[in-house]
Structure formats: structure tokens, C-alpha cells
Amino acid sequence: MKLRTSVLACAVALATSASLAQAPTAAAPDAAELRGVAQALFAPVPTAVAEVRGEAITAEQVELGKWLFFDPRLSRSHVISCNTCHNVATGGADNVPTSIGHGWQKGPRNSPTVLNAVFNIAQFWDGRAADLKEQAKGPVQASVEMNNTPDRVEATLRSMPAYVAAFGRAFPRERDPVNFENMARALEAFETTLTTPDSRFDRFLAGADSLDAEELRGLSLFVEKGCIACHAGVNLGGQAYYPFGVVERPGADVLPPGDKGRFAVTQTASDEYVFRAAPLRNVALTAPYFHSGQVWDLRQAVAIMGSAQLGHELNAAEVESITRFLHTLTGNQPRVANPVLPASTAATPRPE
């Protein structure tokens, strides 16, 4: 596990910063010293992503992907688009416990944010999709989500001349570019643009005095208490899998016993109740929290993580400081204009 190795390496650096742990909670930590520790553990969000899997992302692929992301005709009902559950106007998520899908069915888990998802090791709470391309295929076909089929999606896209032309521009080397695979590739290309650089925390990493004393205390506590064991790197999480309830399992409302997490993917007993560590970028915008979507207050989520994962009963001041730090992870939100989509034709499959 790459992240675990890097965290262990960073722990050595932390050991040399004993003064952070010894400093009184009421006093602001030394910003320069804390910055050095943070730079060893975290990285700023890049301003752009130029390629995926070694392949360059083109402007034509991004533009096509934006159409597809907002097009509800990828769903059988013509009602649900990718943006329905991953709304770029509300932190890249839908801000409900579990998303509403085809026929008003409720999904089994809270919808993760699409913002900065390109930086995660894998997609979905259980990591069952290796990348954004693979992830894009899942909801389109899931009966509880968009309830469509690859053949029907391809028929829909081929029925509109503007889409046929757009696929040709995006994938010019292919004889028949309008296919389900390229739909997923285009969606991935667009989603790589949904990044949130230049948060106040990123500016702090770059050397600016962008965090106040309370936020610095929160960052110091985030490191000292061990949050960084699961929440490090560019996305402050999203890089590895951990049991929910390492020290103490939360109640059934937060950790439903029927959802065993990554076990459903690996069928390995040790993966029961194991989930991908949630990325914390823009976490202040993405309530409710956890895969169950049952915790609405970020302070409560911080307190639960302290007891369940770290064995620390954080006091009110500590919870407040860490929460204040988490608010500094909100970056510049992507400005996405809602596209005008190609018109349906007589050949476009009708909604069901």
C-alpha cells in the first residue's frame, strides 16, 4: 500500500517535531515548523490534469464529456444525469443521505463527491472501480441509478447527429467512435477538470500566512491525533482502505450492519466493514457524512472519527479546532456552464 509506506516515512519526520505535541493546546503552534510537517504529509491540488493512464486529455474529449455529464438521456428515464448525484454546484455531491435513482429508488450509499476524484486510488466507497472511466460505466447500468444498457446508450447517442460529430472530434482515429467505452472515456476527461486548487490550506503549504491561530491548532491536532494515518496526500484521503471502527464501532445508524464495504468486492473476511478513506477536500460542502450519509454536522463527524478510528475522545475545543482546519480545505470551485445539448430526434429511444 503506497500511502501506508509514505505515512510511515512521514511519521519519522513527525518524531523530530516533538514540540508540536508538547505545545499547549491554547497556544498557536509555530507556523513555519508546522508547515514543514504539512509539506511532508500533504500536497496541493494541481491546477490542471493533463493526462490519464499516460494518454493526453484533449479539449474535444472534455467538451463531449461535459455534454454527457449533464445529459439525462444517458438514463432510461431521461430524468437522471451524472450531475444529478454529483452536482458541481453543491460540492460535487447531492447533499442527501443516499441518492434517488430510477423509479425513485434510494441508493445504498451516500454519493461521494466528484470534485478531485481523479486523485483517488480508486472510485466508490469500496474501490470497485479502478478509475473514473470504469466508474462512469457503473451508475449508467445500475438498476437503482440510471437503469440503462450500453446498447441503448449507444442507440441514443447515434440518433443525434451533433453527438456523432462530437464523438468523431473527440476520438478522430476510430472508425466508429460512438460507443459505450468512449462515452466513459469522455466523461472521465471532463471529470479530470473538476478540481479545486488554491484552497487556503494549499496557500499555506506554498508559504502564505493563510491560516489563523485556531486553524493552525486544528492542523496540529489533525497531525498529532493521528488523522493523517488515513487522510494524507493531495486529497487528504482516498488513497487506501481501512476498517470503519478500528477502535470502537459506531452505532448501526452510522455503520449499518448489512453494508460490509469492501468485502463485497474481495470476499475476504478481513475486508468486512472496510472502506476507502474519504477524501477531505471540500468536506465542509459535502454533508451528510460517511457512506451511510447519516451524520449532518461536520463537528459530529470529527468526534466520531476520533473515538471510532483513533481511540481519542476529543474535547469540544479540539473538535472545533479540527473542524475549523477542515474548512480551509475548500478550494476554488469549478465554474461549469450548463451546456446546450443536442436535440433528440425521431430515432432517439423514448424515456421509460
Coordinates of N, CA and C in Angstrom, one line a residue, residues 136-315:
A136 N -17.6 5.5 -14.5 CA -18.6 6.1 -15.3 C -19.6 5.1 -15.9
K137 N -19.1 3.9 -16.1 CA -20.0 2.8 -16.6 C -21.0 2.3 -15.6
G138 N -20.6 2.3 -14.3 CA -21.4 1.7 -13.3 C -22.8 2.3 -13.1
P139 N -22.9 3.6 -12.7 CA -24.2 4.2 -12.5 C -25.1 4.1 -13.7
V140 N -24.6 4.3 -14.9 CA -25.4 4.2 -16.1 C -26.2 2.9 -16.2
Q141 N -25.5 1.8 -15.8 CA -26.2 0.5 -15.9 C -26.9 0.0 -14.6
A142 N -26.6 0.6 -13.5 CA -27.1 0.1 -12.2 C -28.6 0.3 -12.2
S143 N -29.4 -0.7 -11.9 CA -30.8 -0.6 -11.9 C -31.4 0.4 -10.9
V144 N -30.7 0.6 -9.8 CA -31.1 1.5 -8.8 C -30.7 3.0 -9.1
E145 N -29.9 3.2 -10.2 CA -29.4 4.5 -10.5 C -30.0 4.9 -11.9
M146 N -29.3 4.7 -13.0 CA -29.8 5.2 -14.3 C -30.5 4.1 -15.1
N147 N -30.3 2.9 -14.7 CA -31.0 1.7 -15.2 C -31.0 1.6 -16.8
N148 N -29.8 1.9 -17.4 CA -29.7 1.8 -18.8 C -28.8 0.7 -19.2
T149 N -28.7 0.5 -20.5 CA -27.8 -0.6 -21.1 C -26.8 0.1 -22.1
P150 N -25.7 -0.5 -22.3 CA -24.7 0.0 -23.3 C -25.4 0.1 -24.7
D151 N -26.1 -0.9 -25.1 CA -26.7 -0.8 -26.4 C -27.7 0.4 -26.5
R152 N -28.5 0.6 -25.5 CA -29.5 1.7 -25.5 C -28.8 3.0 -25.5
V153 N -27.7 3.1 -24.7 CA -27.0 4.4 -24.7 C -26.4 4.7 -26.0
E154 N -25.8 3.7 -26.7 CA -25.2 3.9 -28.0 C -26.3 4.3 -29.0
A155 N -27.4 3.6 -28.9 CA -28.5 4.0 -29.9 C -29.0 5.4 -29.6
T156 N -29.0 5.8 -28.4 CA -29.4 7.2 -28.1 C -28.4 8.2 -28.7
L157 N -27.2 8.0 -28.4 CA -26.1 8.9 -28.9 C -26.0 8.9 -30.4
R158 N -26.2 7.8 -31.1 CA -26.1 7.7 -32.5 C -27.3 8.4 -33.2
S159 N -28.4 8.5 -32.4 CA -29.6 9.1 -33.0 C -29.5 10.6 -33.2
M160 N -28.5 11.2 -32.7 CA -28.3 12.7 -32.7 C -27.1 13.1 -33.5
P161 N -27.2 13.7 -34.7 CA -26.0 14.0 -35.5 C -25.0 14.8 -34.8
A162 N -25.4 15.7 -33.9 CA -24.4 16.5 -33.2 C -23.5 15.7 -32.3
Y163 N -24.1 14.7 -31.7 CA -23.3 13.8 -30.8 C -22.3 12.9 -31.7
V164 N -22.8 12.5 -32.8 CA -22.0 11.7 -33.7 C -20.8 12.5 -34.1
A165 N -21.0 13.8 -34.5 CA -19.9 14.6 -34.9 C -18.9 14.9 -33.7
A166 N -19.5 15.1 -32.5 CA -18.7 15.4 -31.3 C -17.8 14.2 -31.0
F167 N -18.3 13.0 -31.1 CA -17.5 11.8 -30.8 C -16.4 11.6 -31.9
G168 N -16.7 12.0 -33.1 CA -15.7 12.0 -34.2 C -14.6 12.9 -33.9
R169 N -14.9 14.1 -33.3 CA -13.8 15.1 -33.0 C -13.0 14.6 -31.8
A170 N -13.7 14.0 -30.8 CA -13.0 13.6 -29.6 C -12.1 12.3 -29.8
F171 N -12.5 11.5 -30.8 CA -11.8 10.2 -31.0 C -11.6 10.0 -32.5
P172 N -10.8 10.9 -33.1 CA -10.7 11.0 -34.6 C -10.0 9.8 -35.2
R173 N -9.3 9.0 -34.5 CA -8.6 7.8 -35.1 C -9.5 6.6 -35.2
E174 N -10.7 6.7 -34.7 CA -11.5 5.5 -34.6 C -12.6 5.5 -35.8
R175 N -12.8 4.4 -36.4 CA -13.8 4.3 -37.5 C -15.2 4.5 -37.0
D176 N -15.5 3.9 -35.8 CA -16.9 4.0 -35.2 C -16.8 4.5 -33.8
P177 N -16.6 5.8 -33.6 CA -16.2 6.3 -32.2 C -17.4 6.3 -31.3
V178 N -18.6 6.2 -31.7 CA -19.8 6.3 -30.8 C -20.0 5.0 -30.2
N179 N -19.4 4.8 -29.0 CA -19.6 3.5 -28.3 C -19.6 3.8 -26.8
F180 N -19.9 2.8 -26.1 CA -20.1 2.9 -24.6 C -18.7 3.2 -23.9
E181 N -17.7 2.6 -24.5 CA -16.3 2.8 -23.9 C -15.9 4.2 -24.1
N182 N -16.1 4.8 -25.2 CA -15.8 6.2 -25.4 C -16.6 7.2 -24.7
M183 N -17.9 6.8 -24.4 CA -18.7 7.6 -23.5 C -18.0 7.7 -22.2
A184 N -17.6 6.6 -21.6 CA -16.9 6.6 -20.3 C -15.6 7.4 -20.4
R185 N -14.8 7.2 -21.5 CA -13.6 8.0 -21.6 C -13.8 9.5 -21.6
A186 N -14.9 9.9 -22.3 CA -15.2 11.3 -22.4 C -15.6 11.9 -21.0
L187 N -16.5 11.1 -20.3 CA -16.9 11.5 -19.0 C -15.7 11.6 -18.1
E188 N -14.8 10.7 -18.2 CA -13.5 10.8 -17.4 C -12.8 12.0 -17.7
A189 N -12.6 12.3 -19.0 CA -11.9 13.5 -19.4 C -12.5 14.8 -18.8
F190 N -13.8 14.9 -18.9 CA -14.4 16.1 -18.3 C -14.2 16.1 -16.7
E191 N -14.4 15.0 -16.1 CA -14.3 14.9 -14.6 C -12.9 15.3 -14.1
T192 N -11.8 15.1 -15.0 CA -10.5 15.5 -14.6 C -10.4 17.0 -14.5
T193 N -11.3 17.7 -15.0 CA -11.3 19.2 -14.9 C -12.0 19.7 -13.7
L194 N -12.6 18.8 -12.9 CA -13.4 19.2 -11.7 C -12.5 19.1 -10.5
T195 N -11.5 20.0 -10.5 CA -10.5 20.1 -9.4 C -10.7 21.4 -8.7
T196 N -10.2 21.5 -7.5 CA -10.4 22.7 -6.7 C -9.1 23.1 -6.1
P197 N -8.3 23.7 -6.9 CA -7.0 24.2 -6.4 C -7.1 25.5 -5.6
D198 N -6.0 25.9 -5.0 CA -5.9 27.2 -4.4 C -6.8 27.4 -3.1
S199 N -6.9 26.3 -2.4 CA -7.6 26.5 -1.1 C -6.7 27.3 -0.1
R200 N -7.2 27.7 1.0 CA -6.3 28.5 1.9 C -5.3 27.5 2.5
F201 N -5.6 26.2 2.6 CA -4.6 25.3 3.1 C -3.5 25.1 2.0
D202 N -3.9 25.1 0.7 CA -2.8 25.0 -0.3 C -1.9 26.2 -0.3
R203 N -2.5 27.4 -0.1 CA -1.7 28.6 0.0 C -0.8 28.5 1.2
F204 N -1.2 27.9 2.3 CA -0.4 27.7 3.5 C 0.8 26.8 3.1
L205 N 0.5 25.7 2.4 CA 1.6 24.8 2.0 C 2.6 25.5 1.1
A206 N 2.1 26.5 0.4 CA 3.0 27.2 -0.5 C 3.8 28.4 0.2
G207 N 3.5 28.6 1.5 CA 4.3 29.6 2.2 C 3.5 30.8 2.7
A208 N 2.2 30.9 2.3 CA 1.4 32.1 2.8 C 1.0 31.9 4.2
D209 N 0.7 33.0 4.8 CA 0.1 33.0 6.2 C -1.4 33.1 6.0
S210 N -2.0 32.0 5.5 CA -3.4 31.9 5.2 C -4.2 31.2 6.2
L211 N -3.7 30.7 7.3 CA -4.4 30.1 8.3 C -4.3 30.9 9.6
D212 N -5.4 31.1 10.3 CA -5.4 31.8 11.6 C -5.0 30.8 12.7
A213 N -4.9 31.4 13.9 CA -4.3 30.6 15.0 C -5.2 29.4 15.3
E214 N -6.5 29.5 15.2 CA -7.4 28.4 15.5 C -7.2 27.3 14.5
E215 N -7.1 27.7 13.2 CA -6.9 26.7 12.1 C -5.6 26.0 12.2
L216 N -4.5 26.8 12.6 CA -3.2 26.1 12.8 C -3.3 25.1 14.0
R217 N -4.0 25.4 15.0 CA -4.2 24.4 16.1 C -4.9 23.2 15.6
G218 N -5.9 23.4 14.7 CA -6.6 22.3 14.1 C -5.7 21.4 13.3
L219 N -4.9 22.0 12.5 CA -4.0 21.3 11.7 C -3.0 20.5 12.6
S220 N -2.5 21.1 13.6 CA -1.6 20.5 14.5 C -2.3 19.3 15.2
L221 N -3.5 19.4 15.6 CA -4.2 18.3 16.2 C -4.5 17.2 15.2
F222 N -4.8 17.6 14.0 CA -5.0 16.6 12.9 C -3.8 15.7 12.7
V223 N -2.6 16.3 12.9 CA -1.4 15.5 12.8 C -1.2 14.7 14.1
E224 N -1.2 15.4 15.2 CA -0.9 14.8 16.5 C -1.8 13.6 16.8
K225 N -3.1 13.8 16.6 CA -4.1 12.7 17.0 C -4.0 11.5 16.1
G226 N -3.4 11.7 14.9 CA -3.2 10.5 14.0 C -4.2 10.5 12.8
C227 N -4.9 11.6 12.6 CA -5.8 11.6 11.4 C -5.1 11.4 10.1
I228 N -3.8 11.8 10.1 CA -3.0 11.6 8.9 C -2.7 10.2 8.5
A229 N -3.0 9.3 9.4 CA -2.7 7.9 9.0 C -3.6 7.4 7.9
C230 N -4.8 8.0 7.8 CA -5.8 7.7 6.7 C -6.0 8.9 5.8
H231 N -5.7 10.1 6.2 CA -6.1 11.3 5.5 C -4.8 12.1 5.2
A232 N -4.1 11.6 4.2 CA -2.9 12.4 3.8 C -2.9 12.5 2.3
G233 N -1.8 13.0 1.7 CA -1.7 13.1 0.2 C -2.4 14.3 -0.3
V234 N -2.6 14.4 -1.6 CA -3.2 15.5 -2.3 C -4.7 15.7 -1.8
N235 N -5.4 14.6 -1.7 CA -6.8 14.6 -1.4 C -7.1 14.5 0.1
L236 N -6.1 14.4 0.9 CA -6.3 14.1 2.3 C -7.2 12.9 2.5
G237 N -6.8 11.8 1.9 CA -7.6 10.6 1.9 C -7.8 10.1 0.5
G238 N -8.6 9.0 0.4 CA -8.9 8.5 -0.9 C -7.8 7.6 -1.5
Q239 N -6.8 7.2 -0.7 CA -5.6 6.5 -1.2 C -5.5 5.1 -0.7
A240 N -6.3 4.7 0.3 CA -6.2 3.3 0.9 C -7.5 3.0 1.6
Y241 N -7.6 1.7 2.0 CA -8.8 1.2 2.7 C -8.5 0.9 4.1
Y242 N -9.5 1.2 5.0 CA -9.4 1.0 6.4 C -10.7 0.5 7.0
P243 N -10.6 -0.2 8.1 CA -11.9 -0.6 8.8 C -12.5 0.6 9.4
F244 N -13.9 0.7 9.3 CA -14.6 1.7 10.0 C -14.9 1.2 11.4
G245 N -14.2 1.8 12.4 CA -14.3 1.3 13.7 C -13.1 0.6 14.2
V246 N -11.9 1.1 13.9 CA -10.7 0.4 14.3 C -10.6 0.2 15.8
V247 N -11.0 1.2 16.5 CA -11.0 1.1 18.0 C -12.4 0.8 18.6
E248 N -13.4 1.5 18.0 CA -14.8 1.3 18.5 C -15.7 1.5 17.4
R249 N -16.6 0.5 17.2 CA -17.5 0.6 16.0 C -18.6 1.6 16.4
P250 N -19.0 2.5 15.5 CA -20.1 3.4 15.7 C -21.4 2.6 15.7
G251 N -22.5 3.2 16.1 CA -23.8 2.6 16.1 C -24.3 2.2 14.7
A252 N -25.3 1.4 14.7 CA -25.9 0.9 13.5 C -26.4 2.0 12.6
D253 N -26.8 3.2 13.1 CA -27.2 4.2 12.3 C -26.1 4.8 11.4
V254 N -24.9 4.8 12.0 CA -23.7 5.3 11.2 C -23.0 4.2 10.4
L255 N -23.0 3.0 11.0 CA -22.3 1.8 10.4 C -23.4 0.7 10.2
P256 N -24.2 0.8 9.2 CA -25.3 -0.2 9.0 C -24.6 -1.6 8.9
P257 N -25.1 -2.6 9.7 CA -24.5 -3.9 9.8 C -24.6 -4.7 8.4
G258 N -25.6 -4.3 7.6 CA -25.8 -5.0 6.3 C -24.8 -4.6 5.2
D259 N -24.1 -3.5 5.4 CA -23.2 -3.0 4.4 C -21.8 -3.3 4.9
K260 N -21.2 -4.3 4.3 CA -19.9 -4.8 4.8 C -18.7 -4.2 3.9
G261 N -19.0 -3.2 3.1 CA -18.0 -2.4 2.5 C -17.2 -3.2 1.4
R262 N -15.9 -3.2 1.5 CA -15.0 -3.8 0.5 C -15.2 -5.3 0.5
F263 N -15.7 -5.9 1.5 CA -15.9 -7.4 1.5 C -16.7 -7.8 0.3
A264 N -17.7 -7.0 -0.2 CA -18.5 -7.3 -1.3 C -17.7 -7.4 -2.6
V265 N -16.5 -6.7 -2.6 CA -15.6 -6.7 -3.8 C -14.6 -7.9 -3.7
T266 N -14.0 -8.1 -2.5 CA -12.9 -9.0 -2.4 C -13.4 -10.4 -1.9
Q267 N -14.5 -10.4 -1.2 CA -15.0 -11.6 -0.5 C -13.9 -12.2 0.5
T268 N -13.2 -11.2 1.1 CA -12.2 -11.6 2.0 C -12.7 -11.1 3.4
A269 N -12.6 -12.0 4.4 CA -13.2 -11.7 5.7 C -12.6 -10.5 6.3
S270 N -11.3 -10.3 6.2 CA -10.7 -9.2 6.8 C -11.1 -7.8 6.2
D271 N -11.8 -7.9 5.1 CA -12.3 -6.7 4.4 C -13.7 -6.3 4.9
E272 N -14.3 -7.0 5.8 CA -15.6 -6.6 6.3 C -15.6 -5.3 7.0
Y273 N -16.5 -4.4 6.6 CA -16.6 -3.0 7.2 C -15.3 -2.2 6.9
V274 N -14.7 -2.6 5.8 CA -13.5 -1.8 5.3 C -14.0 -0.9 4.2
F275 N -13.6 0.4 4.2 CA -14.0 1.3 3.2 C -12.8 2.2 2.8
R276 N -12.8 2.7 1.6 CA -11.8 3.7 1.2 C -11.9 4.9 2.1
A277 N -10.8 5.4 2.6 CA -10.8 6.6 3.4 C -11.3 7.7 2.6
A278 N -12.3 8.4 3.2 CA -12.9 9.5 2.5 C -11.9 10.7 2.2
P279 N -11.9 11.2 1.0 CA -11.1 12.4 0.8 C -11.7 13.6 1.5
L280 N -10.9 14.4 2.1 CA -11.4 15.5 2.9 C -11.4 16.9 2.2
R281 N -10.9 16.9 0.9 CA -11.0 18.2 0.2 C -12.5 18.6 0.1
N282 N -12.8 19.9 0.4 CA -14.1 20.4 0.3 C -15.2 19.7 1.2
V283 N -14.7 19.1 2.2 CA -15.6 18.3 3.1 C -16.6 19.2 3.7
A284 N -16.4 20.5 3.9 CA -17.3 21.4 4.5 C -18.6 21.5 3.6
L285 N -18.5 21.2 2.3 CA -19.6 21.3 1.4 C -20.4 20.1 1.1
T286 N -19.9 18.9 1.7 CA -20.5 17.7 1.2 C -21.3 16.9 2.3
A287 N -21.8 17.5 3.2 CA -22.7 16.8 4.2 C -23.9 16.3 3.4
P288 N -24.5 15.2 3.9 CA -24.1 14.4 5.1 C -22.9 13.5 4.9
Y289 N -22.4 13.0 6.0 CA -21.1 12.3 6.0 C -21.2 10.8 6.2
F290 N -20.1 10.2 5.8 CA -19.9 8.7 5.9 C -20.7 8.0 4.8
H291 N -20.4 6.8 4.5 CA -21.0 6.0 3.5 C -22.5 5.9 3.7
S292 N -22.9 6.0 5.0 CA -24.4 5.9 5.3 C -25.1 7.2 5.2
G293 N -24.4 8.3 5.1 CA -25.0 9.6 5.0 C -25.9 10.0 6.1
Q294 N -25.5 9.5 7.3 CA -26.4 9.8 8.5 C -25.9 10.8 9.4
V295 N -24.8 11.4 9.2 CA -24.3 12.5 10.1 C -24.2 13.8 9.3
W296 N -24.9 14.8 9.8 CA -25.0 16.0 9.0 C -24.1 17.1 9.5
D297 N -23.6 17.0 10.7 CA -22.7 18.0 11.3 C -21.3 17.6 11.2
L298 N -20.4 18.5 10.6 CA -19.0 18.1 10.5 C -18.4 17.9 11.8
R299 N -18.8 18.7 12.8 CA -18.2 18.5 14.1 C -18.5 17.2 14.7
Q300 N -19.7 16.7 14.5 CA -20.1 15.4 15.0 C -19.2 14.3 14.2
A301 N -19.0 14.5 12.9 CA -18.2 13.5 12.2 C -16.8 13.5 12.7
V302 N -16.2 14.6 13.0 CA -14.9 14.7 13.6 C -14.8 13.9 14.9
A303 N -15.8 14.2 15.8 CA -15.9 13.5 17.1 C -16.0 12.0 16.9
I304 N -16.8 11.5 16.0 CA -17.0 10.1 15.7 C -15.7 9.5 15.2
M305 N -15.0 10.2 14.3 CA -13.7 9.6 13.9 C -12.7 9.6 15.0
G306 N -12.7 10.5 15.9 CA -11.8 10.5 17.0 C -11.9 9.2 17.8
S307 N -13.2 8.9 18.2 CA -13.4 7.8 19.1 C -13.3 6.4 18.3
A308 N -13.9 6.4 17.1 CA -14.0 5.1 16.3 C -12.7 4.7 15.7
Q309 N -11.9 5.7 15.2 CA -10.7 5.3 14.5 C -9.4 5.5 15.3
L310 N -9.4 6.5 16.2 CA -8.2 6.8 16.9 C -8.2 6.5 18.4
G311 N -9.4 6.2 18.9 CA -9.5 5.9 20.4 C -9.3 7.2 21.2
H312 N -9.6 8.4 20.6 CA -9.5 9.6 21.4 C -10.9 10.2 21.5
E313 N -11.2 10.5 22.8 CA -12.5 11.3 23.0 C -12.1 12.7 22.9
L314 N -12.2 13.3 21.7 CA -11.8 14.7 21.6 C -12.7 15.6 22.4
N315 N -12.1 16.6 23.0 CA -13.0 17.5 23.7 C -13.5 18.6 22.8

